[in-house]
GROMACS .gro file of C-alpha atoms in nm:
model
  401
    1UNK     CA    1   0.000   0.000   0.000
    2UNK     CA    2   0.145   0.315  -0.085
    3UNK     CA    3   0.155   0.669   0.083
    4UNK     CA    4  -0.159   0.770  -0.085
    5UNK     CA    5  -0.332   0.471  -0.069
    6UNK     CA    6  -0.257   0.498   0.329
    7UNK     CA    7  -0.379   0.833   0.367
    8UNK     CA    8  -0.680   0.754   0.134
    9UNK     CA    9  -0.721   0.474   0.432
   10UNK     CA   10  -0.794   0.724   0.716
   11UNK     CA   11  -1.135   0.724   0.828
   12UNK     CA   12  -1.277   0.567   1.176
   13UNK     CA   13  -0.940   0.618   1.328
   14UNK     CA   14  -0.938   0.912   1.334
   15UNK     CA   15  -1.251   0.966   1.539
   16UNK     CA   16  -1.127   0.705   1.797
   17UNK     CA   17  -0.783   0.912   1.866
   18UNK     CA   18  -0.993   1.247   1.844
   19UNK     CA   19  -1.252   1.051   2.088
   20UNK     CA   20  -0.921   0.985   2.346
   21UNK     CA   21  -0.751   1.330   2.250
   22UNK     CA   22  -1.006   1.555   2.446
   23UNK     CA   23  -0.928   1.858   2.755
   24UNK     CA   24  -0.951   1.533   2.979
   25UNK     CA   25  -0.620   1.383   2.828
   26UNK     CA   26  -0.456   1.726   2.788
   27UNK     CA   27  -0.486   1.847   3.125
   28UNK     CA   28  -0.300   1.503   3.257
   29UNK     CA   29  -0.059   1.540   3.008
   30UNK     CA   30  -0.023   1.901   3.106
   31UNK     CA   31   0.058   1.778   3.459
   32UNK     CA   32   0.266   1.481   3.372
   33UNK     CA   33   0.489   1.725   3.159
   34UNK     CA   34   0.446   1.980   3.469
   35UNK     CA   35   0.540   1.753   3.757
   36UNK     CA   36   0.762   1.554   3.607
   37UNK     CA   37   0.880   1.624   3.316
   38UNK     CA   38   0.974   1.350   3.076
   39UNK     CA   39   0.977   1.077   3.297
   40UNK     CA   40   0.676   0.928   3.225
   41UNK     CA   41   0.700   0.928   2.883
   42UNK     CA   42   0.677   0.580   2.890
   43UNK     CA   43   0.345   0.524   2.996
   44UNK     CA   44   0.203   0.643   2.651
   45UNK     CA   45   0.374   0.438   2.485
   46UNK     CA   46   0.211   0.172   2.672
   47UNK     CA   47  -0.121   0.338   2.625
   48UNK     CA   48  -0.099   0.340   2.287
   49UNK     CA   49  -0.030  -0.045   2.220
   50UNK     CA   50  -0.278  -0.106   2.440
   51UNK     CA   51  -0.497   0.113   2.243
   52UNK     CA   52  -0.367  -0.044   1.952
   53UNK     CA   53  -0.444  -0.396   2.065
   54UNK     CA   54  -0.809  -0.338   2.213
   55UNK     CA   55  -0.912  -0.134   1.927
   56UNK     CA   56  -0.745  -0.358   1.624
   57UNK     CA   57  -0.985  -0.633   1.827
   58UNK     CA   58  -1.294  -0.445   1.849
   59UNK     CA   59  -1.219  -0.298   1.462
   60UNK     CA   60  -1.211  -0.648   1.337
   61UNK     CA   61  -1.489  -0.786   1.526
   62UNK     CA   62  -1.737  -0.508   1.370
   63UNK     CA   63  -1.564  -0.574   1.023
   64UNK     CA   64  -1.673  -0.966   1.041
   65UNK     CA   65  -1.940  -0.974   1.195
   66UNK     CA   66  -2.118  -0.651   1.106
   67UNK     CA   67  -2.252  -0.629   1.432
   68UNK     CA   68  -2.186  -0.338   1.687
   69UNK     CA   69  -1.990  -0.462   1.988
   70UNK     CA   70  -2.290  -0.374   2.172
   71UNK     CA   71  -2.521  -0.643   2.007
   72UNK     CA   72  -2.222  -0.879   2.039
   73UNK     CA   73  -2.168  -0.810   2.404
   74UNK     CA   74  -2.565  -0.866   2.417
   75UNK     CA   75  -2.599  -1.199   2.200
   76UNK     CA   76  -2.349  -1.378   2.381
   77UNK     CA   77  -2.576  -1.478   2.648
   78UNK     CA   78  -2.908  -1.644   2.613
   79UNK     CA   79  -2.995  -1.631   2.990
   80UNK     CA   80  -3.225  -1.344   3.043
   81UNK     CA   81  -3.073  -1.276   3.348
   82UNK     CA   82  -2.717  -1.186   3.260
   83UNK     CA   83  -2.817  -1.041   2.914
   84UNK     CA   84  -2.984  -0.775   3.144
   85UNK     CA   85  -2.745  -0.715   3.376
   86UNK     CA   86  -2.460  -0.656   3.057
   87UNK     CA   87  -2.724  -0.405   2.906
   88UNK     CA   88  -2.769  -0.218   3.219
   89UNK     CA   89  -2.385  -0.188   3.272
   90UNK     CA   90  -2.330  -0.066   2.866
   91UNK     CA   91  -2.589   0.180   2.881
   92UNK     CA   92  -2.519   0.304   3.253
   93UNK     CA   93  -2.134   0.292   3.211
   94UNK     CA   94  -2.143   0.443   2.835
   95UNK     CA   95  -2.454   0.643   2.798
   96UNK     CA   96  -2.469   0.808   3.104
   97UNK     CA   97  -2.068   0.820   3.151
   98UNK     CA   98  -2.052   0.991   2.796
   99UNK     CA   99  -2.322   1.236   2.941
  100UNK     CA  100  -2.116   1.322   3.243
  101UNK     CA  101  -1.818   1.368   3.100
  102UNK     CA  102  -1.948   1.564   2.775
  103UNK     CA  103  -1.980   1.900   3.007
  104UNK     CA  104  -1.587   1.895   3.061
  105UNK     CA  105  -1.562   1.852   2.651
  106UNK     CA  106  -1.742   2.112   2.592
  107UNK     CA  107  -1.598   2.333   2.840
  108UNK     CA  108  -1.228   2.256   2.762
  109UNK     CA  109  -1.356   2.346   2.337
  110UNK     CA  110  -1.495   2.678   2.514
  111UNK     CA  111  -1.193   2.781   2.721
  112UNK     CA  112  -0.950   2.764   2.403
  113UNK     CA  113  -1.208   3.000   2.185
  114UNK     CA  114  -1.237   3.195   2.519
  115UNK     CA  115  -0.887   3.203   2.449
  116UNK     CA  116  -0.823   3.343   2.126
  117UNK     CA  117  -1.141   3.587   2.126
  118UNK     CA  118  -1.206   3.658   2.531
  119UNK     CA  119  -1.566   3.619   2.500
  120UNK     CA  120  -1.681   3.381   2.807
  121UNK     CA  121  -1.664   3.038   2.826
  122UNK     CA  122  -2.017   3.001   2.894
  123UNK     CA  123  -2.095   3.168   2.580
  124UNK     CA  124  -1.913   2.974   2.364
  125UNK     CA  125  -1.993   2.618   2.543
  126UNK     CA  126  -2.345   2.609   2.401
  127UNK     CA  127  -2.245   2.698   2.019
  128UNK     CA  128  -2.057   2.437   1.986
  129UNK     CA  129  -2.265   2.172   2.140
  130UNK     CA  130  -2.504   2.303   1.878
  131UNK     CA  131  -2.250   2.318   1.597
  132UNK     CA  132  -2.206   1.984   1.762
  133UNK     CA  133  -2.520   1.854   1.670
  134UNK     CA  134  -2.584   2.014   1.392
  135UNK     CA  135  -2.306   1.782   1.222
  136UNK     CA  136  -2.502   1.493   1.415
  137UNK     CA  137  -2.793   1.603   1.259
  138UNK     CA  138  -2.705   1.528   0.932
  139UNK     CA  139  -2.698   1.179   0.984
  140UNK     CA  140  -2.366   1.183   0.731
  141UNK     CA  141  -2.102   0.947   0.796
  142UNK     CA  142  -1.875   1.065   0.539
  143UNK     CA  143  -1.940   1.428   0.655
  144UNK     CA  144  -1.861   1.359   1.014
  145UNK     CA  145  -1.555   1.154   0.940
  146UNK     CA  146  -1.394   1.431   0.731
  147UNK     CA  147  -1.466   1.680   0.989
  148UNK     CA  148  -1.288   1.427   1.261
  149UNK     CA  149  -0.990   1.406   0.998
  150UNK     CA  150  -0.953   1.789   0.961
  151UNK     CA  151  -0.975   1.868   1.340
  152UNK     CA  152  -0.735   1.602   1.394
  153UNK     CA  153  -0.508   1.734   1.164
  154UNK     CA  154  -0.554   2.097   1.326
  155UNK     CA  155  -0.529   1.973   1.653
  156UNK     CA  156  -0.208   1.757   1.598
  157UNK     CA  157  -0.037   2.094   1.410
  158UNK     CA  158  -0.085   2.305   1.669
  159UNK     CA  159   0.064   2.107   1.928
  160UNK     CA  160   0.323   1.961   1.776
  161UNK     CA  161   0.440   2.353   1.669
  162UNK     CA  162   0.423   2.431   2.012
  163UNK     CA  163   0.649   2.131   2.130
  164UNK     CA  164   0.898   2.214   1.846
  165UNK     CA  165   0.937   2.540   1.942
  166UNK     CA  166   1.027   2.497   2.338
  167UNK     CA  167   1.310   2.236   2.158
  168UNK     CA  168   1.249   1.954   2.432
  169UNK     CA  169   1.621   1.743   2.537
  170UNK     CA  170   1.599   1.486   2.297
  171UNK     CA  171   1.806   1.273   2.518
  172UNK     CA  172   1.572   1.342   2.807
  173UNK     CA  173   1.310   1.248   2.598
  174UNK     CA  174   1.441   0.911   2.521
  175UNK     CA  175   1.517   0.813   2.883
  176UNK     CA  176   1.163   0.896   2.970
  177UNK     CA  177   1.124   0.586   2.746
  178UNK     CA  178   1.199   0.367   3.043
  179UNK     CA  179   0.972   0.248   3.258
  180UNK     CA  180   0.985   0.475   3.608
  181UNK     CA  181   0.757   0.508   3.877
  182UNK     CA  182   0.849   0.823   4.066
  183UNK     CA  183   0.723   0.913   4.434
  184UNK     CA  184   0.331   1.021   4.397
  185UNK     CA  185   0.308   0.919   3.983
  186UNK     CA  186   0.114   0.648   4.067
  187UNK     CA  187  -0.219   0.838   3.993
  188UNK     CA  188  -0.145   1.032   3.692
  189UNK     CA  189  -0.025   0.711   3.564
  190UNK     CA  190  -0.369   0.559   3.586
  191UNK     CA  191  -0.510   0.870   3.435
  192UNK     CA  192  -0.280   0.905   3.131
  193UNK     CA  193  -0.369   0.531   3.072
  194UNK     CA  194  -0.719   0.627   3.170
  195UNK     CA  195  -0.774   0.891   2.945
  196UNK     CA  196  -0.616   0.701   2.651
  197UNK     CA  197  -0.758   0.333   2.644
  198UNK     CA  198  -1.167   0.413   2.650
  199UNK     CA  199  -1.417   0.180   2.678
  200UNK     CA  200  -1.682   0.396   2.474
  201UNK     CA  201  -1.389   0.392   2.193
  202UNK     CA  202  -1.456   0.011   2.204
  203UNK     CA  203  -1.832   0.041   2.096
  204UNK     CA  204  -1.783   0.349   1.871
  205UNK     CA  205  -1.501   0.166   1.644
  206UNK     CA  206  -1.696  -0.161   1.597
  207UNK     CA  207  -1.958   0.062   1.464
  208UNK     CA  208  -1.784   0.293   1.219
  209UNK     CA  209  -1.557   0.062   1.090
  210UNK     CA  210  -1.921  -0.076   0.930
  211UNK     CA  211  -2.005   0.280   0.810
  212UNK     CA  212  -1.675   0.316   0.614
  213UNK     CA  213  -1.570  -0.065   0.522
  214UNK     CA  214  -1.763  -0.372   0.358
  215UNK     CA  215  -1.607  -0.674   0.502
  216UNK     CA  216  -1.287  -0.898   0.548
  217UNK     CA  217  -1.141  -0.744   0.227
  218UNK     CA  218  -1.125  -0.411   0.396
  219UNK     CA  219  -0.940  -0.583   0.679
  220UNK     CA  220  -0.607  -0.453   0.589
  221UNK     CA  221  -0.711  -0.089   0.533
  222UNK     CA  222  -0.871  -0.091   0.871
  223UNK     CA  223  -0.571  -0.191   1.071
  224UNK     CA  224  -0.358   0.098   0.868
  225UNK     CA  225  -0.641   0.378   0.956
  226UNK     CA  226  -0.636   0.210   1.347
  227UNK     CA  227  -0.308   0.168   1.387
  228UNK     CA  228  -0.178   0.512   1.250
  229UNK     CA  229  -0.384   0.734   1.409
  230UNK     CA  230  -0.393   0.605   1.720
  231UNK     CA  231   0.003   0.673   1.691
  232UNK     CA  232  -0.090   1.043   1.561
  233UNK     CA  233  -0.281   1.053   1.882
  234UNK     CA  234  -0.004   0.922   2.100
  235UNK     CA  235   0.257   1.157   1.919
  236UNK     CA  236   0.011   1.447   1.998
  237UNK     CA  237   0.004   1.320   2.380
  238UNK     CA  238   0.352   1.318   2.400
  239UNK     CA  239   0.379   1.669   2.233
  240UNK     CA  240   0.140   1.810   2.528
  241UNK     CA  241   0.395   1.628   2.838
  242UNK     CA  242   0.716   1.806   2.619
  243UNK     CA  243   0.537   2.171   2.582
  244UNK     CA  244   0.458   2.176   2.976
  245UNK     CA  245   0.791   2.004   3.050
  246UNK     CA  246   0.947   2.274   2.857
  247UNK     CA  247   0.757   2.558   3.052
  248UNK     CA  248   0.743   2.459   3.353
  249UNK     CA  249   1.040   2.391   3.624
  250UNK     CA  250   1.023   2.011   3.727
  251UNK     CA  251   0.765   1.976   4.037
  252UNK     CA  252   0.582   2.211   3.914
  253UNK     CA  253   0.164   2.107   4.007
  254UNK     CA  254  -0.103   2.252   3.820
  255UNK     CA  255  -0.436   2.225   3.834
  256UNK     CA  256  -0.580   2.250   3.513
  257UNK     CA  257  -0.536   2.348   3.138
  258UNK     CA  258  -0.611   2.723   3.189
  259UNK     CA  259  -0.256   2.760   3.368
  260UNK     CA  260  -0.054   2.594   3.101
  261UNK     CA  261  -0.234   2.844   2.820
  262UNK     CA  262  -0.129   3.152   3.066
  263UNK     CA  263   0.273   3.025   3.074
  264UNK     CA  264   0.343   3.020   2.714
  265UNK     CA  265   0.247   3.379   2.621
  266UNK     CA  266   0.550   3.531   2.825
  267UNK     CA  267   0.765   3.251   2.716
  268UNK     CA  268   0.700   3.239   2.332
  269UNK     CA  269   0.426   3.501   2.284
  270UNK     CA  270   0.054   3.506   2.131
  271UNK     CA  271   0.147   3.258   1.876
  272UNK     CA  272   0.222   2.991   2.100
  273UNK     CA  273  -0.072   3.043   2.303
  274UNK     CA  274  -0.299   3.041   2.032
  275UNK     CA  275  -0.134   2.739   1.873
  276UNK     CA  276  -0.226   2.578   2.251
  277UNK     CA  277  -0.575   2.760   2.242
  278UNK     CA  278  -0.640   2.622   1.883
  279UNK     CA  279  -0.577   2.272   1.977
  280UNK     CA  280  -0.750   2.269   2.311
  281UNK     CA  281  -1.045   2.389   2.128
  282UNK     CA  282  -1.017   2.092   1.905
  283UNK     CA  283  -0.962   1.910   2.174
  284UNK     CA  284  -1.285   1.996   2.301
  285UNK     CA  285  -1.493   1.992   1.980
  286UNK     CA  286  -1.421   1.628   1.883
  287UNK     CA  287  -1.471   1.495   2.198
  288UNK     CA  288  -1.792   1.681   2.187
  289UNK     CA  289  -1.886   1.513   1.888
  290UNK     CA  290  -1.739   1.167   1.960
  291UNK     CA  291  -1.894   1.123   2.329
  292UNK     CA  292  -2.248   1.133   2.178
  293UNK     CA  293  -2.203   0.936   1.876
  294UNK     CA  294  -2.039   0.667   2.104
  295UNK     CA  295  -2.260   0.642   2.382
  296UNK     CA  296  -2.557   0.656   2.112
  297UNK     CA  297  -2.398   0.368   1.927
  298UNK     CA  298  -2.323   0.153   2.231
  299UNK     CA  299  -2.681   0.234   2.374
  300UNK     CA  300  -2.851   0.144   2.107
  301UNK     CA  301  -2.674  -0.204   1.996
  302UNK     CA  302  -2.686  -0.301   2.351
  303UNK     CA  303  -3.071  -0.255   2.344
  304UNK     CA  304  -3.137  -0.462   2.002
  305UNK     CA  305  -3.250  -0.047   1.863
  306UNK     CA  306  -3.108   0.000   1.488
  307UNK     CA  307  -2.817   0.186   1.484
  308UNK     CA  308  -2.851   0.383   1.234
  309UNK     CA  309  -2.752   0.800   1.180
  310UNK     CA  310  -3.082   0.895   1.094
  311UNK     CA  311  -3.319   0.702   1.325
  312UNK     CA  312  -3.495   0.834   1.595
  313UNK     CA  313  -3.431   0.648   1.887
  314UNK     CA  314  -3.032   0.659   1.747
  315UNK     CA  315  -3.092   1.052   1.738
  316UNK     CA  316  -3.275   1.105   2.115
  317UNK     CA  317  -2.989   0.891   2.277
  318UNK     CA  318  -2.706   1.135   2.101
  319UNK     CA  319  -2.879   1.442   2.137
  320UNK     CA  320  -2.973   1.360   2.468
  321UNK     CA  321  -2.648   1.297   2.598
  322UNK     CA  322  -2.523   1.649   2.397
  323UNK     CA  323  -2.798   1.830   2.610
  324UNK     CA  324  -2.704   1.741   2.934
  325UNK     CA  325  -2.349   1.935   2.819
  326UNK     CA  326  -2.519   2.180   2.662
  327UNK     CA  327  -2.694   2.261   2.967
  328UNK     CA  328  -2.443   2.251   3.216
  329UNK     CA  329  -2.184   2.408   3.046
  330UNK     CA  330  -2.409   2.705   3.001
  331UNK     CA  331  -2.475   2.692   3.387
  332UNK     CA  332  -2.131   2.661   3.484
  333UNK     CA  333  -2.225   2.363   3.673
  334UNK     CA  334  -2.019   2.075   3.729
  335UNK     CA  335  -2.190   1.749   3.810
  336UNK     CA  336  -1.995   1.581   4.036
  337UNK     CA  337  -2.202   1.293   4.158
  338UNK     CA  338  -2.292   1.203   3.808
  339UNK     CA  339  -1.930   1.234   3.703
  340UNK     CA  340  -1.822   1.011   4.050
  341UNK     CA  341  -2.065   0.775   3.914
  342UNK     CA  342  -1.956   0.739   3.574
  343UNK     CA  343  -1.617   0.673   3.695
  344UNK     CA  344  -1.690   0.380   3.874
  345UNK     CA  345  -1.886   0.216   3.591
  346UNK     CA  346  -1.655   0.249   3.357
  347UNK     CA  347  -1.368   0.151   3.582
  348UNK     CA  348  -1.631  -0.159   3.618
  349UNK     CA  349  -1.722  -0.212   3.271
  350UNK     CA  350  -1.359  -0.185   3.098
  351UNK     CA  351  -1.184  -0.468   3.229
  352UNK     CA  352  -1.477  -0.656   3.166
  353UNK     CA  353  -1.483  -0.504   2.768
  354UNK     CA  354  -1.178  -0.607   2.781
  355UNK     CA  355  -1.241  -0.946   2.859
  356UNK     CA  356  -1.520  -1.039   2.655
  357UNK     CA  357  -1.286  -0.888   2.373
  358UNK     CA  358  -1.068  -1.187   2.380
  359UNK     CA  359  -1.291  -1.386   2.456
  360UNK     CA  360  -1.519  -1.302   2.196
  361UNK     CA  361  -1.196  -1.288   1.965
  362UNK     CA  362  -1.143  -1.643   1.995
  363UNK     CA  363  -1.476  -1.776   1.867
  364UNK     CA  364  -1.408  -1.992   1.556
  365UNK     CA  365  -1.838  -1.974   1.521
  366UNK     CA  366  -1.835  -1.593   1.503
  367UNK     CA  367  -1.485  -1.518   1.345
  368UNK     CA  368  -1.371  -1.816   1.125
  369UNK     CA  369  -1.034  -1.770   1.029
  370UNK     CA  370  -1.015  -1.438   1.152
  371UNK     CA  371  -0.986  -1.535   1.525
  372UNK     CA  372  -0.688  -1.448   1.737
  373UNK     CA  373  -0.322  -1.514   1.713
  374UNK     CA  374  -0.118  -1.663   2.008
  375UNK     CA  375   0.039  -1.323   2.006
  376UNK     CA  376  -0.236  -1.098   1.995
  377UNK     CA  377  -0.418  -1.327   2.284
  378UNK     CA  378  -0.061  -1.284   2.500
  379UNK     CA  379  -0.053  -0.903   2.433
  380UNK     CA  380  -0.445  -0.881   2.527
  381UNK     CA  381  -0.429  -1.042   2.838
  382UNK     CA  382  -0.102  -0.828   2.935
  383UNK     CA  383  -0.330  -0.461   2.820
  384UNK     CA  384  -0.608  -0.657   3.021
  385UNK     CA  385  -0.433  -0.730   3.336
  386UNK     CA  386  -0.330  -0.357   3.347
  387UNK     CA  387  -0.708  -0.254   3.257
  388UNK     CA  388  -0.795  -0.454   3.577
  389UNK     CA  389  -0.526  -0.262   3.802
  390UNK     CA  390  -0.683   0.084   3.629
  391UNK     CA  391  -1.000  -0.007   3.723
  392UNK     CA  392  -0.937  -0.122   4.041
  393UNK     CA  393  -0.737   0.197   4.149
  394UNK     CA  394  -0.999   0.384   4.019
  395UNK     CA  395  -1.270   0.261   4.260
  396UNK     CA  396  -1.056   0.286   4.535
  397UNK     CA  397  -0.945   0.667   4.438
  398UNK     CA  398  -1.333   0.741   4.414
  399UNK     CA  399  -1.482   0.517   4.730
  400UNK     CA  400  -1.211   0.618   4.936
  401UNK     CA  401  -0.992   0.924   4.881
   0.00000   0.00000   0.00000
């Protein structure tokens, strides 16, 4: 396959590493970088092969199958009883999770236009969860996928610029490659990984790899698209941790994204803030758009509804879960209890994604030939023992802290 042909092959990808890209991931990247500098460079790396693994897994199984991991997850038991229970945990761990979290991507899209313009945050957070929607609206795959691809490509510009112009240590750099757990990392360790390997990515990428590809023949294009940009979005990542290593001396803690924006413009001037501003607004916006689409997707397979663009039920779940940003962006609200909540489901419902994955990717009935290799079972179980530890840690940091 050549360059063109590759490029020509970006498509769902993209969406899944704008889905994982959002103000969530930059603000613990902002800290890493902050804190410590490049030390924990290492830990995307492992996000993104276990990114890479998870998503090649749930890419394939949509490919084959043509189902939506959702109706997979919800066929694979024919006991009444534990068919509800998995459709209760999808659509309380994914819809409602993608509803919490949806007022902080809105919000982060809002503070970089607040950015550039000064108009308030609370202005801007409502345009573009309707801009937001509108795109939904149109119930155009091809539409929504180019507009993924461009922000993307924005978004990745704008911080890559900014990490090539504080000219990180490139020796520095490449130590962070090895694995270090320094005093009180622990945490922002199981954010970074967190943040990067999403269990709503899972459901979203089963489903779009049907809206772009036909079948096995495809298979090969598919891993290119997955497998690229999910590097673009760990190269991105990595770009944030430089910039704030750059700006900040080491130990530095800050508590958010806002502070990060306000210590490049004496350091490199307006351009480098608004190269920041740009791609937290991205940031924002396609996490905005992805949250939705996701949570509408794994909703609706999960409840045998069709899931397609333009149906109703498809649109009420997506524009429902927009609203509740909509609205409490414009309020300035932040719903904690809802947000506490969708924490702990997902850091429920991932480990066990990630198990019925390979599981599921081992079934010579529902994959033929396309089943898993010995080495792609070994490097699942590996991402899925360290799913379980996230998970775990991330009740505890909730119930108890």
């Amino acid at each position: 396959m050549g360059v063109i042909d590759r490029l020509k092959a970006i498509g769902p990808g993209a969406l899944v590493a704008a889905a994982f890209i959002g103000p969530g991931t930059v603000t613990t990247a902002s800290v890493i970088g902050a804190e410590h500098a490049y030390l924990l460079v290492w830990t995307i790396a492992f996000s993104i092969l276990a990114t890479i693994v998870l998503q090649e897994m749930s890419a394939r199984l949509g490919l084959i199958t043509q189902e939506g991991l959702g109706e997979a997850f919800r066929n694979e038991f024919d006991n009444p009883i534990p068919q509800a229970i998995t459709v209760a945990l999808v659509v309380s761990a994914i819809g409602i999770g993608t509803a919490a979290f949806q007022t902080g991507n809105i919000v982060g899209g809002a503070a970089g236009l607040s950015t550039i313009t000064g108009v308030s945050e609370n202005v801007w957070g409502p345009i573009i969860g309707l801009v937001a929607a509108g795109l939904l609206w149109t119930g155009s795959y091809k539409l929504i996928e180019r507009v993924f691809i461009g922000l993307v490509s924005i978004m990745g510009a704008a911080f890559l610029l900014n990490a090539i112009m504080v000219r990180p240590d490139l020796g520095s750099l490449a130590n962070g490659l090895v694995p270090t757990v320094p005093d009180g990392s622990a945490y922002l360790i199981a954010g970074l990984v967190g943040t990067t390997v999403v269990g709503y990515n899972l459901f979203l990428h089963a489903s779009t790899v049907q809206e772009r590809w036909d079948g096995p023949d495809d298979l090969a294009e598919c891993r290119t698209d997955t497998i690229g940009m999910v590097i673009v979005g760990g190269l991105i990542t990595t770009a944030i941790v430089v910039t704030a290593a750059a700006v900040f001396p080491a130990g530095t803690q800050i508590t958010g994204v806002g502070e990060m924006a306000d210590q490049l413009e004496p350091v490199f001037g307006g351009y480098a803030l608004t190269f920041f501003a740009i791609g937290l607004f991205a940031a924002g916006f396609t996490s905005a758009m992805s949250a939705p689409l996701a949570g509408a997707y794994a909703t609706a397979g999960a409840l045998g509804w069709e899931r397609d663009l333009t149906s109703t039920r498809f649109r009420a779940i997506w524009m429902t879960i927009l609203g509740v940003g909509i609205v409490f962006s414009a309020l300035d609200y932040n719903p904690v209890q809802v947000i506490v909540f969708a924490q702990v489901a997902n850091g429920l419902l991932l480990p066990i994604l990630a198990v019925f994955l390979i599981y599921a990717m081992n079934n010579r009935d529902l994959l033929g030939e396309y089943t898993n290799s010995t080495l792609q079972n070994v490097l699942g179980g590996l991402v899925t023992l360290v799913v379980v530890g996230i998970g775990l840690r991330t009740l505890y940091d909730v119930l108890f802290l």
